[in-house]
Coordinates of C-alpha atoms in Angstrom, one line a residue:
Chain A
D1 CA 82.9 56.1 53.5
Q2 CA 81.2 52.9 52.3
Q3 CA 82.0 49.9 54.5
V4 CA 80.3 47.4 52.1
K5 CA 81.0 47.9 48.5
Q6 CA 79.5 46.2 45.5
N7 CA 81.7 47.6 42.7
S8 CA 79.7 46.2 39.8
P9 CA 76.4 48.1 39.3
S10 CA 75.2 45.5 36.8
L11 CA 76.2 42.1 35.5
S12 CA 74.8 40.1 32.5
V13 CA 75.1 36.3 32.4
Q14 CA 73.9 33.7 29.9
E15 CA 71.2 31.4 31.2
G16 CA 72.7 28.1 32.4
R17 CA 76.1 29.7 33.1
I18 CA 77.5 30.7 36.5
S19 CA 76.7 34.1 38.0
I20 CA 79.3 35.5 40.3
L21 CA 78.5 38.6 42.4
N22 CA 81.2 40.2 44.4
C23 CA 81.3 42.3 47.6
D24 CA 84.1 43.9 49.4
Y25 CA 84.1 45.3 52.9
T26 CA 86.4 47.4 55.0
N27 CA 85.4 46.8 58.6
S28 CA 87.3 43.9 60.1
M29 CA 84.7 43.8 62.9
F30 CA 82.0 42.5 60.6
D31 CA 81.2 39.0 61.7
Y32 CA 78.1 38.0 59.7
F33 CA 77.3 38.5 56.1
L34 CA 74.1 38.1 54.1
W35 CA 72.9 38.3 50.6
Y36 CA 69.5 39.6 49.7
K37 CA 67.7 39.6 46.3
K38 CA 65.2 42.3 45.3
Y39 CA 62.7 42.3 42.5
P40 CA 61.1 45.6 41.4
A41 CA 58.2 46.8 43.5
E42 CA 59.0 44.2 46.2
G43 CA 61.1 44.3 49.4
P44 CA 64.4 42.4 49.5
T45 CA 64.2 38.7 50.3
F46 CA 66.9 36.8 52.2
L47 CA 69.0 34.4 50.1
I48 CA 71.9 33.1 52.1
S49 CA 74.3 34.1 54.9
I50 CA 77.7 33.2 56.2
S51 CA 79.3 33.6 59.6
S52 CA 82.9 34.9 59.7
I53 CA 84.0 31.6 61.2
K54 CA 83.2 29.9 57.9
D55 CA 84.6 30.3 54.4
K56 CA 81.8 28.7 52.5
N57 CA 78.1 28.2 52.7
E58 CA 75.9 26.4 50.2
D59 CA 72.2 26.3 49.7
G60 CA 71.0 24.7 46.5
R61 CA 72.1 26.7 43.5
F62 CA 73.5 29.5 45.8
T63 CA 77.0 29.4 47.4
V64 CA 78.6 32.2 49.3
F65 CA 82.4 32.3 49.7
L66 CA 84.1 34.4 52.3
N67 CA 87.8 35.4 52.1
K68 CA 88.5 37.2 55.4
S69 CA 92.1 38.1 54.6
A70 CA 91.0 39.9 51.5
K71 CA 87.8 41.2 53.1
H72 CA 85.9 39.8 50.1
L73 CA 82.8 37.7 49.7
S74 CA 81.1 36.4 46.6
L75 CA 77.8 34.8 45.7
H76 CA 77.8 32.1 43.1
I77 CA 74.6 31.1 41.3
V78 CA 74.8 28.0 39.2
P79 CA 73.2 27.3 36.9
S80 CA 71.7 30.8 36.4
Q81 CA 68.0 30.9 35.6
P82 CA 65.8 33.7 34.2
G83 CA 64.1 34.2 37.5
D84 CA 67.5 35.1 39.0
S85 CA 67.3 38.5 37.2
A86 CA 67.1 40.9 40.1
V87 CA 69.1 43.3 42.2
Y88 CA 71.4 41.6 44.7
F89 CA 72.4 43.3 47.9
C90 CA 75.3 42.2 50.1
A91 CA 75.0 43.1 53.8
A92 CA 77.3 42.8 56.8
T93 CA 76.7 43.1 60.5
D94 CA 79.1 44.0 63.3
R95 CA 79.1 43.1 67.0
D96 CA 76.9 46.0 67.7
D97 CA 74.4 44.3 65.3
K98 CA 74.2 47.3 63.0
I99 CA 73.5 46.1 59.4
I100 CA 75.3 47.8 56.5
F101 CA 74.1 47.1 53.0
G102 CA 76.0 47.6 49.7
K103 CA 74.5 49.6 46.9
G104 CA 73.5 46.4 45.0
T105 CA 74.3 44.7 41.7
R106 CA 71.7 44.3 39.0
L107 CA 71.9 40.8 37.5
H108 CA 70.5 40.2 34.0
I109 CA 70.1 36.6 32.9
L110 CA 70.2 36.5 29.1
P111 CA 68.2 33.8 27.2
Chain B
K1 CA 52.0 33.6 58.5
A2 CA 51.3 37.0 57.0
G3 CA 54.3 38.9 55.9
V4 CA 55.5 42.4 56.8
T5 CA 53.0 45.0 55.8
Q6 CA 53.7 48.7 55.2
T7 CA 51.2 51.5 54.8
P8 CA 50.7 53.5 52.8
R9 CA 52.4 52.0 49.7
Y10 CA 52.7 55.4 47.9
L11 CA 52.7 58.9 49.3
I12 CA 53.2 62.4 47.8
K13 CA 54.1 65.2 50.1
T14 CA 55.4 68.8 49.6
R15 CA 58.6 70.2 51.1
G16 CA 58.2 71.3 54.7
Q17 CA 55.5 68.8 55.5
Q18 CA 55.8 65.9 57.8
V19 CA 55.0 62.2 57.1
T20 CA 54.3 59.1 59.2
L21 CA 54.9 55.7 57.8
S22 CA 53.6 52.5 59.4
C23 CA 55.0 48.9 59.5
S24 CA 53.4 45.8 60.9
P25 CA 56.0 43.0 61.4
I26 CA 55.5 39.3 61.1
S27 CA 53.5 38.0 64.0
G28 CA 55.9 37.1 66.8
H29 CA 58.8 39.2 65.5
R30 CA 59.9 41.8 68.0
S31 CA 62.6 43.6 65.9
V32 CA 61.7 46.2 63.3
S33 CA 64.3 48.0 61.2
W34 CA 63.8 50.8 58.8
Y35 CA 65.8 51.5 55.6
Q36 CA 65.9 54.2 53.0
Q37 CA 66.6 53.1 49.4
T38 CA 67.6 55.5 46.8
P39 CA 69.1 54.8 43.4
G40 CA 72.4 56.4 44.2
Q41 CA 72.9 55.2 47.8
G42 CA 71.3 51.7 47.8
L43 CA 69.9 50.6 51.1
Q44 CA 70.8 52.7 54.1
F45 CA 70.0 51.8 57.6
L46 CA 67.8 54.3 59.5
F47 CA 67.1 52.6 62.9
E48 CA 66.1 49.4 64.6
Y49 CA 63.6 48.9 67.4
F50 CA 63.4 45.9 69.6
S51 CA 60.7 45.5 72.3
E52 CA 59.8 49.2 72.0
T53 CA 63.4 50.4 72.5
Q54 CA 65.6 51.9 69.8
R55 CA 68.7 49.6 69.6
N56 CA 70.6 51.0 66.8
K57 CA 70.6 54.2 64.7
G58 CA 72.1 55.0 61.3
N59 CA 73.5 58.3 60.2
F60 CA 70.4 60.3 59.5
P61 CA 69.4 63.7 60.8
G62 CA 67.1 64.1 63.7
R63 CA 64.2 64.8 61.3
F64 CA 63.9 61.1 61.0
S65 CA 62.5 59.4 64.1
G66 CA 60.6 56.3 64.9
R67 CA 58.9 54.4 67.6
Q68 CA 57.6 50.9 68.3
F69 CA 54.4 49.9 70.1
S70 CA 53.8 47.1 72.5
N71 CA 52.4 45.0 69.7
S72 CA 55.7 45.4 67.8
R73 CA 54.1 47.6 65.1
S74 CA 56.4 50.5 64.3
E75 CA 56.0 54.0 62.8
M76 CA 58.6 56.2 61.2
N77 CA 58.2 59.9 61.1
V78 CA 60.0 62.4 58.9
S79 CA 59.5 66.1 59.7
T80 CA 60.3 69.1 57.6
L81 CA 60.5 67.1 54.4
E82 CA 63.1 67.9 51.8
L83 CA 63.3 66.9 48.1
G84 CA 66.1 64.6 48.9
D85 CA 63.9 62.5 51.2
S86 CA 62.1 61.1 48.1
A87 CA 62.9 57.4 48.3
L88 CA 61.6 53.9 49.0
Y89 CA 61.3 53.3 52.7
L90 CA 61.6 49.7 53.7
C91 CA 60.7 48.1 56.9
A92 CA 62.1 44.7 57.9
S93 CA 61.2 42.5 60.8
S94 CA 63.1 39.8 62.6
S95 CA 62.6 37.4 65.5
T96 CA 65.9 38.5 67.1
S97 CA 67.6 41.8 67.3
G98 CA 70.5 42.7 65.0
A99 CA 72.3 40.0 63.0
G100 CA 70.3 37.4 61.2
E101 CA 67.7 37.0 58.6
Q102 CA 65.3 39.9 58.1
Y103 CA 62.0 39.8 56.3
F104 CA 61.2 42.9 54.3
G105 CA 57.9 44.6 53.6
P106 CA 57.1 45.9 50.1
G107 CA 58.1 49.5 51.1
T108 CA 56.5 52.9 51.0
R109 CA 57.4 55.0 48.0
L110 CA 57.6 58.6 49.2
T111 CA 57.8 61.5 46.7
V112 CA 58.5 65.0 47.9
T113 CA 57.6 67.8 45.6

């Protein structure tokens, strides 16, 4: 049973527009959430994180929103740039510090 | 600082063989985690080592094992390889155990024939 779900395997967005990547989770014990970005032939790189005590965290063009009641988080990228084309993984950790990743969403930024 | 390094980058083995993968974390990082990435399953957590002790383990069979040395370098071993073990194996290091930002290596692409 997947505890972290990224239901969209891929997403295409026009350059300059907003990209919204979604992630749902089932375990209410998760208390820390992270987003990673992965280019082909490279390991994932950390993008942004959010603690369960917050509902928003912003870093430049990247903002993560957390809706605990809906067990949903989203990553907003604005404006989207060609270099943002990659696979994005949502991850969550529980109090045992075990990290669970989603299956990823492939983002295509269209010119 | 040098990043996380993994060796070898590519490996081809046959069913039934065993394989050992190596990971050198970022200097000063004491936590090393291993992940398996496959197209259908995404990134799946294998185990985490911190200061030479296994702290956490994912849902993988006992054929998958690991260890960490006193210099924080880690090895992962897979015995009796199966075709389904073909995957990208990623190692990540962190200064603290568990939650928090991890730094990933480029991975080892294992192909089992």
